[in-house]
CSV table of C-alpha atoms and ligand atoms in Angstrom, one decimal:
chain,number,residue,atom,x,y,z
A,1,MET,CA,0.0,0.0,0.0
A,2,SER,CA,1.6,3.2,-1.0
A,3,THR,CA,0.6,6.7,0.2
A,4,ALA,CA,-0.8,9.1,-2.5
A,5,VAL,CA,0.3,12.7,-2.0
A,6,GLN,CA,-1.8,15.6,-3.1
A,7,LYS,CA,0.1,18.8,-2.2
A,8,THR,CA,-1.7,22.0,-1.2
A,9,THR,CA,-1.7,24.8,-3.8
A,10,THR,CA,-2.2,27.4,-1.0
A,11,PRO,CA,0.5,26.8,1.6
A,12,LYS,CA,-0.2,28.6,4.9
A,13,ALA,CA,1.9,31.5,6.3
A,14,ARG,CA,4.1,30.1,9.1
A,15,PRO,CA,3.2,31.2,12.6
A,16,ALA,CA,5.8,33.1,14.7
A,17,GLU,CA,7.8,30.5,16.6
A,18,ASN,CA,7.9,32.5,19.8
A,19,ASP,CA,4.2,32.4,20.2
A,20,LEU,CA,3.0,29.0,19.1
A,21,GLY,CA,1.1,27.8,22.3
A,22,PHE,CA,-0.3,24.3,22.1
A,23,GLY,CA,-2.6,23.0,19.3
A,24,ARG,CA,-3.5,26.4,17.8
A,25,PHE,CA,-1.9,26.1,14.4
A,26,PHE,CA,-2.0,23.2,12.0
A,27,THR,CA,0.3,22.2,9.2
A,28,ASP,CA,-0.6,22.3,5.5
A,29,HIS,CA,-1.5,18.6,5.1
A,30,MET,CA,-3.2,15.7,6.9
A,31,LEU,CA,-3.0,12.0,6.2
A,32,THR,CA,-6.1,9.9,6.0
A,33,LEU,CA,-6.7,6.1,5.8
A,34,GLN,CA,-10.1,4.4,5.4
A,35,TYR,CA,-11.4,1.1,6.8
A,36,GLU,CA,-14.3,-1.1,5.8
A,37,PRO,CA,-14.7,-4.8,6.5
A,38,LYS,CA,-14.0,-6.2,3.0
A,39,GLN,CA,-11.0,-4.1,2.1
A,40,GLY,CA,-9.6,-3.6,5.6
A,41,TRP,CA,-7.5,-0.4,5.9
A,42,HIS,CA,-6.9,1.2,2.5
A,43,GLU,CA,-6.5,4.4,0.5
A,44,PRO,CA,-3.7,6.1,2.5
A,45,LYS,CA,-3.3,9.6,1.3
A,46,VAL,CA,-1.7,12.9,2.2
A,47,VAL,CA,-4.1,15.7,1.3
A,48,PRO,CA,-4.4,19.4,2.1
A,49,TYR,CA,-5.5,20.0,5.8
A,50,GLY,CA,-9.2,20.6,5.9
A,51,PRO,CA,-12.7,19.3,7.0
A,52,LEU,CA,-13.6,15.6,6.9
A,53,PRO,CA,-16.8,14.8,5.1
A,54,MET,CA,-18.9,13.0,7.7
A,55,ASP,CA,-22.3,11.4,7.9
A,56,PRO,CA,-24.1,13.0,10.9
A,57,ALA,CA,-25.1,9.5,12.0
A,58,ALA,CA,-21.5,8.4,12.2
A,59,GLY,CA,-20.7,6.4,15.3
A,60,VAL,CA,-18.1,8.8,16.6
A,61,PHE,CA,-20.7,11.5,17.2
A,62,HIS,CA,-23.2,9.3,19.1
A,63,TYR,CA,-21.4,6.5,20.8
A,64,GLY,CA,-17.9,8.0,21.2
A,65,GLN,CA,-15.8,5.5,19.3
A,66,ALA,CA,-12.7,7.7,19.1
A,67,LEU,CA,-9.1,6.9,20.0
A,68,PHE,CA,-6.0,9.0,19.6
A,69,GLU,CA,-2.3,9.3,20.1
A,70,GLY,CA,0.1,12.2,20.8
A,71,LEU,CA,3.7,12.2,19.9
A,72,LYS,CA,6.3,14.8,18.9
A,73,ALA,CA,8.9,15.4,16.3
A,74,PHE,CA,12.0,17.5,17.2
A,75,ARG,CA,14.5,19.4,15.2
A,76,ALA,CA,18.1,18.7,16.2
A,77,GLY,CA,20.9,21.2,16.3
A,78,ASP,CA,22.1,20.0,12.9
A,79,GLY,CA,18.7,20.6,11.3
A,80,THR,CA,17.6,17.0,11.1
A,81,VAL,CA,14.2,15.8,12.4
A,82,ASN,CA,13.6,13.0,14.9
A,83,LEU,CA,10.4,11.4,16.1
A,84,PHE,CA,10.5,10.5,19.8
A,85,ARG,CA,9.5,6.9,20.7
A,86,LEU,CA,7.6,6.4,17.5
A,87,ASP,CA,7.2,2.6,18.0
A,88,GLU,CA,5.8,2.9,21.5
A,89,HIS,CA,3.1,5.3,20.3
A,90,CYS,CA,2.2,3.0,17.4
A,91,ALA,CA,2.1,-0.1,19.7
A,92,ARG,CA,-0.1,1.7,22.3
A,93,MET,CA,-2.7,2.7,19.7
A,94,ALA,CA,-2.8,-0.9,18.5
A,95,ARG,CA,-3.4,-2.1,22.0
A,96,GLY,CA,-6.1,0.5,22.6
A,97,ALA,CA,-8.2,-0.2,19.5
A,98,PRO,CA,-9.7,-3.5,20.5
A,99,ARG,CA,-11.0,-2.0,23.8
A,100,LEU,CA,-13.2,0.3,21.7
A,101,CYS,CA,-14.1,-2.5,19.2
A,102,MET,CA,-12.1,-0.7,16.6
A,103,PRO,CA,-9.9,-2.4,14.0
A,104,VAL,CA,-6.1,-2.3,14.7
A,105,VAL,CA,-3.8,-0.3,12.5
A,106,GLU,CA,-0.8,-2.6,12.6
A,107,PRO,CA,2.1,-0.8,14.3
A,108,SER,CA,4.3,-1.3,11.2
A,109,LEU,CA,1.6,0.4,9.0
A,110,MET,CA,1.1,3.2,11.4
A,111,ARG,CA,4.8,3.8,11.6
A,112,SER,CA,5.2,4.0,7.9
A,113,LEU,CA,2.2,6.3,7.5
A,114,ILE,CA,3.7,8.7,10.1
A,115,LEU,CA,7.0,8.7,8.3
A,116,ASP,CA,5.2,9.3,4.9
A,117,PHE,CA,3.4,12.2,6.5
A,118,MET,CA,6.5,13.6,8.1
A,119,ARG,CA,8.4,13.5,4.8
A,120,VAL,CA,5.8,15.9,3.4
A,121,GLU,CA,5.5,18.1,6.5
A,122,GLN,CA,9.1,18.1,7.9
A,123,ASP,CA,9.7,21.7,7.1
A,124,TRP,CA,6.9,22.5,9.7
A,125,VAL,CA,9.0,21.2,12.6
A,126,PRO,CA,9.9,24.5,14.3
A,127,ARG,CA,13.5,25.6,15.0
A,128,ALA,CA,13.2,27.8,18.1
A,129,PRO,CA,14.5,26.4,21.4
A,130,GLY,CA,11.8,24.3,23.2
A,131,THR,CA,9.5,24.0,20.2
A,132,SER,CA,8.4,20.8,18.4
A,133,LEU,CA,5.8,19.4,16.0
A,134,TYR,CA,3.0,17.6,17.9
A,135,LEU,CA,1.4,14.8,15.9
A,136,ARG,CA,-2.1,13.7,16.6
A,137,PRO,CA,-3.0,10.3,15.0
A,138,THR,CA,-6.7,9.7,15.5
A,139,MET,CA,-9.2,6.9,14.7
A,140,ILE,CA,-12.9,7.6,14.5
A,141,ALA,CA,-16.1,5.5,13.7
A,142,THR,CA,-17.6,6.8,10.5
A,143,GLU,CA,-20.4,4.4,9.6
A,144,GLY,CA,-23.7,6.2,9.4
A,145,PHE,CA,-25.9,3.9,11.6
A,146,LEU,CA,-27.7,4.6,14.9
A,147,GLY,CA,-28.0,1.0,16.1
A,148,VAL,CA,-25.8,0.5,19.2
A,149,ARG,CA,-22.9,-1.7,18.1
A,150,ALA,CA,-19.4,-1.2,16.8
A,151,SER,CA,-19.2,0.8,13.6
A,152,GLN,CA,-18.2,-1.1,10.5
A,153,ARG,CA,-16.3,1.9,8.9
A,154,TYR,CA,-13.5,4.0,10.3
A,155,THR,CA,-11.2,6.8,9.4
A,156,PHE,CA,-7.7,7.0,10.7
A,157,PHE,CA,-6.1,10.4,10.3
A,158,ILE,CA,-2.9,12.3,11.3
A,159,ILE,CA,-2.8,16.0,11.8
A,160,ALA,CA,0.1,18.0,13.2
A,161,SER,CA,0.5,21.2,15.2
A,162,PRO,CA,3.7,23.2,15.7
A,163,VAL,CA,3.8,23.8,19.5
A,164,GLY,CA,5.8,26.2,21.7
A,165,ALA,CA,8.0,25.6,24.7
A,166,TYR,CA,5.5,24.3,27.3
A,167,TYR,CA,7.1,26.4,30.0
A,168,ALA,CA,7.8,29.7,28.2
A,169,GLY,CA,9.2,31.3,31.3
A,170,GLY,CA,11.1,28.3,32.7
A,171,VAL,CA,9.6,25.2,34.4
A,172,LYS,CA,7.0,26.2,36.9
A,173,PRO,CA,5.4,24.0,39.6
A,174,VAL,CA,1.7,23.6,39.3
A,175,ARG,CA,-1.0,23.8,42.0
A,176,ILE,CA,-3.2,20.7,42.1
A,177,TRP,CA,-6.7,20.1,43.5
A,178,VAL,CA,-7.2,16.6,45.0
A,179,GLU,CA,-10.5,15.5,43.4
A,180,ARG,CA,-12.6,13.5,45.8
A,181,GLU,CA,-15.9,13.6,43.9
A,182,HIS,CA,-15.4,13.0,40.2
A,183,THR,CA,-13.4,10.2,38.8
A,184,ARG,CA,-11.5,10.0,35.5
A,185,ALA,CA,-11.6,6.2,35.1
A,186,ALA,CA,-12.8,3.2,37.0
A,187,LYS,CA,-11.9,-0.5,37.2
A,188,GLY,CA,-13.1,-2.2,34.1
A,189,GLY,CA,-13.4,1.1,32.2
A,190,LEU,CA,-11.5,2.9,29.5
A,191,GLY,CA,-8.8,4.6,31.6
A,192,ALA,CA,-5.9,2.5,30.2
A,193,VAL,CA,-6.6,3.6,26.6
A,194,LYS,CA,-6.3,7.0,25.0
A,195,ALA,CA,-10.0,7.3,24.3
A,196,GLY,CA,-11.5,10.7,23.7
A,197,ALA,CA,-14.3,9.7,26.2
A,198,ASN,CA,-11.8,9.8,29.1
A,199,TYR,CA,-11.1,13.4,28.4
A,200,ALA,CA,-14.9,14.2,28.2
A,201,ALA,CA,-15.2,12.6,31.7
A,202,SER,CA,-12.4,14.8,33.0
A,203,LEU,CA,-13.4,18.2,31.8
A,204,LEU,CA,-15.9,19.2,34.6
A,205,ALA,CA,-13.5,18.4,37.4
A,206,ALA,CA,-10.7,20.2,35.6
A,207,SER,CA,-12.8,23.3,35.0
A,208,ARG,CA,-14.0,23.4,38.6
A,209,ALA,CA,-10.4,23.1,39.8
A,210,LYS,CA,-9.4,26.1,37.5
A,211,GLU,CA,-12.3,28.1,38.9
A,212,LYS,CA,-10.9,27.5,42.4
A,213,GLY,CA,-7.5,28.7,41.1
A,214,TYR,CA,-5.8,25.4,40.6
A,215,ASP,CA,-4.0,24.2,37.4
A,216,GLN,CA,-5.2,20.6,37.3
A,217,VAL,CA,-6.7,17.8,39.5
A,218,LEU,CA,-5.2,14.8,41.2
A,219,TRP,CA,-7.3,11.8,40.2
A,220,LEU,CA,-8.0,9.2,42.9
A,221,ASP,CA,-9.3,5.6,42.4
A,222,ALA,CA,-13.1,5.5,41.6
A,223,GLU,CA,-14.0,3.0,44.3
A,224,LYS,CA,-12.6,4.4,47.6
A,225,HIS,CA,-11.1,7.7,46.6
A,226,ASP,CA,-8.0,7.0,48.5
A,227,GLN,CA,-5.4,5.7,46.0
A,228,VAL,CA,-3.5,8.2,43.9
A,229,GLU,CA,-3.8,7.5,40.1
A,230,GLU,CA,-2.9,10.3,37.8
A,231,VAL,CA,-2.5,14.1,37.7
A,232,GLY,CA,-4.4,15.9,35.0
A,233,THR,CA,-3.6,14.1,31.8
A,234,MET,CA,-0.3,12.9,33.1
A,235,ASN,CA,1.1,10.0,35.1
A,236,LEU,CA,2.1,10.8,38.6
A,237,PHE,CA,5.4,10.3,40.5
A,238,ALA,CA,6.3,11.0,44.1
A,239,LEU,CA,9.8,11.0,45.6
A,240,LEU,CA,9.6,9.6,49.2
A,241,GLY,CA,13.0,9.7,50.7
A,242,ASP,CA,15.1,8.0,48.0
A,243,GLU,CA,12.2,6.0,46.7
A,244,LEU,CA,10.6,7.2,43.5
A,245,VAL,CA,7.0,5.9,43.5
A,246,THR,CA,4.4,5.7,40.7
A,247,PRO,CA,1.1,3.8,40.8
A,248,PRO,CA,1.2,0.4,39.0
A,249,LEU,CA,-0.4,0.2,35.5
A,250,SER,CA,-4.0,-0.9,35.8
A,251,ASP,CA,-7.2,-0.5,33.7
A,252,SER,CA,-7.6,3.0,35.2
A,253,ILE,CA,-4.1,4.2,34.5
A,254,LEU,CA,-2.7,5.2,31.1
A,255,ALA,CA,0.6,3.6,30.2
A,256,GLY,CA,2.5,6.8,29.5
A,257,VAL,CA,5.5,6.7,27.2
A,258,THR,CA,7.1,9.5,29.3
A,259,ARG,CA,6.3,7.4,32.4
A,260,ASN,CA,8.3,4.7,30.9
A,261,CYS,CA,11.2,7.1,30.1
A,262,VAL,CA,11.2,8.3,33.7
A,263,LEU,CA,11.3,4.7,35.1
A,264,GLN,CA,14.3,3.9,32.8
A,265,LEU,CA,16.2,7.0,33.6
A,266,ALA,CA,15.5,7.2,37.4
A,267,LYS,CA,17.1,3.8,37.9
A,268,GLY,CA,20.3,5.3,36.7
A,269,TYR,CA,20.1,8.1,39.3
A,270,GLY,CA,20.6,5.7,42.3
A,271,LEU,CA,17.0,5.9,43.3
A,272,LYS,CA,14.8,3.0,44.4
A,273,VAL,CA,12.1,3.0,41.7
A,274,SER,CA,8.8,1.4,42.6
A,275,GLU,CA,5.6,0.8,40.7
A,276,ARG,CA,3.3,0.3,43.7
A,277,PRO,CA,0.0,1.6,45.1
A,278,LEU,CA,0.2,5.1,46.7
A,279,ALA,CA,-2.5,6.2,49.1
A,280,ILE,CA,-3.3,9.9,49.5
A,281,SER,CA,-2.8,9.3,53.3
A,282,GLU,CA,0.8,8.2,52.6
A,283,LEU,CA,1.4,11.4,50.8
A,284,THR,CA,0.1,13.5,53.6
A,285,GLN,CA,1.9,11.5,56.3
A,286,SER,CA,5.2,11.7,54.4
A,287,SER,CA,4.7,15.4,54.0
A,288,LYS,CA,4.4,15.7,57.8
A,289,SER,CA,7.4,13.5,58.4
A,290,GLY,CA,9.5,15.3,55.9
A,291,ALA,CA,10.0,12.2,53.7
A,292,LEU,CA,8.0,13.7,50.8
A,293,LYS,CA,10.6,15.4,48.6
A,294,GLU,CA,9.0,15.9,45.2
A,295,VAL,CA,5.8,15.2,43.3
A,296,PHE,CA,5.6,15.6,39.5
A,297,GLY,CA,3.6,14.5,36.4
A,298,SER,CA,4.9,13.1,33.2
A,299,GLY,CA,3.5,13.4,29.7
A,300,THR,CA,4.4,14.2,26.1
A,301,ALA,CA,3.1,17.8,26.2
A,302,ALA,CA,5.1,19.0,29.3
A,303,VAL,CA,7.6,16.2,29.6
A,304,ILE,CA,7.8,16.7,33.4
A,305,SER,CA,5.5,19.0,35.3
A,306,PRO,CA,6.5,19.5,38.9
A,307,VAL,CA,3.7,19.8,41.5
A,308,GLY,CA,4.2,22.6,44.1
A,309,GLU,CA,1.0,22.2,46.1
A,310,LEU,CA,-1.8,19.7,46.7
A,311,SER,CA,-5.1,21.0,48.2
A,312,TRP,CA,-8.4,19.5,49.1
A,313,THR,CA,-11.4,20.6,51.1
A,314,GLY,CA,-10.1,21.5,54.5
A,315,GLY,CA,-6.4,21.0,53.9
A,316,SER,CA,-3.3,21.4,51.7
A,317,LEU,CA,0.3,20.5,51.6
A,318,GLN,CA,3.3,22.2,49.9
A,319,VAL,CA,5.9,20.1,48.1
A,320,ASN,CA,9.5,21.1,48.0
A,321,LYS,CA,8.6,24.7,49.1
A,322,GLY,CA,6.6,25.1,45.9
A,323,GLU,CA,9.8,24.9,43.8
A,324,VAL,CA,11.1,22.5,41.1
A,325,GLY,CA,12.9,19.6,42.8
A,326,PRO,CA,16.3,18.3,41.7
A,327,ILE,CA,14.9,15.0,40.4
A,328,ALA,CA,12.1,16.6,38.4
A,329,GLY,CA,14.6,19.1,37.0
A,330,ARG,CA,17.1,16.5,36.1
A,331,LEU,CA,14.6,14.3,34.3
A,332,TYR,CA,13.2,17.3,32.4
A,333,GLU,CA,16.7,18.4,31.3
A,334,GLU,CA,17.8,14.9,30.3
A,335,ILE,CA,14.7,13.8,28.4
A,336,SER,CA,14.5,17.2,26.6
A,337,ALA,CA,18.2,17.0,25.6
A,338,ILE,CA,17.8,13.4,24.2
A,339,GLN,CA,14.7,14.6,22.2
A,340,ARG,CA,16.7,17.4,20.6
A,341,GLY,CA,19.9,15.4,19.9
A,342,GLY,CA,21.8,17.3,22.7
A,343,ARG,CA,22.6,14.0,24.4
A,344,PRO,CA,23.4,10.6,22.9
A,345,ASP,CA,20.3,8.5,22.3
A,346,THR,CA,21.6,5.5,24.2
A,347,HIS,CA,18.1,4.0,24.7
A,348,GLY,CA,17.1,4.0,21.0
A,349,TRP,CA,14.3,6.5,21.5
A,350,LEU,CA,14.7,8.5,18.3
A,351,THR,CA,13.6,7.8,14.7
A,352,LYS,CA,15.1,10.0,12.1
A,353,ILE,CA,12.9,11.2,9.3
B,1,LIG,C1,-1.6,10.7,27.2
B,1,LIG,C2,-1.8,10.5,28.7
B,1,LIG,C3,-0.7,10.4,29.6
B,1,LIG,C4,0.7,10.6,29.2
B,1,LIG,O1,1.2,9.7,28.2
B,1,LIG,P1,2.5,10.0,27.4
B,1,LIG,O2,2.6,8.9,26.5
B,1,LIG,O3,3.6,10.2,28.4
B,1,LIG,O4,2.2,11.3,26.7
B,1,LIG,C5,-1.0,10.1,30.9
B,1,LIG,N1,-2.3,10.0,31.3
B,1,LIG,C6,-3.3,10.1,30.5
B,1,LIG,C7,-4.7,10.0,31.0
B,1,LIG,C8,-3.1,10.3,29.1
B,1,LIG,O5,-4.1,10.4,28.3
């Protein structure tokens, strides 16, 4: 299957690289791929970026069959472009599709489609420090049919957005609301896959936290509301003494690619690295005893997001005096440097375009 390329005749003006923000600008092209049961996945093409023709009865609109990925391409000092952990992102989407009764795009196919797309769009990878090109591979149900069952037709597409340095003014710790009412994901639910529905479920708590002056929420388990799960749309880490703890993967925790990077790198820092349950009471007790050194989130958008404060109804705790801790800082610097070719890629995390 070879990808047809139809180039735009009206290329866009490039946005200023010092004010990209996140997800505001899109490149000139998108890649699309179609599925129907007889042919399987077919018709890969790169076409000018624009609206998708959709049947208003399409499954994605009514029953939420939508799955996505998020990965980045970085420009190295020598001008070449690298994708970060391409194979892990392709594998994760392939693992997620069956949970939503969607057909798998084989990781080898997805990999080659992303590379086909990047060969057309590589000039869109920004050059300014801290910037990157964010890729959003997405799969949606497109069959026009209102009966409740899995769709028989799907579209897979890739769009891309040049994005700015996440921390324009240097890494800044976030203030977090511990969410005890709403939950993001429950046992047996969709939490382990990158389904759009998980984001829909999270929006109300996030917007209420913002109204209260917090940046994001800390998600607890859906059953007892006492186990720490994730922070915002990131995986969570806490440094307790010299033990770096993150909750174990479960069906309510997303297997972050950045989480995996942190686990690999932190072992080399002389820390005890544990994937184990973490109760909110352990966080508050270790804050009192002085054992709680750092808390941070990990994800593709921010890489590492240090947490400076956790608050809940009737209480709060400060982490590392509200400042960036040494481990969070070191992980951020090291992962960012590898992404941009400023450090040797000893783990094989980069794919050159
Ligand atoms: C995408 C995502 C993450 C982070 O995953 P990365 O692969 O590191 O970007 C963490 N939690 C949730 C809920 C997510 O959707």
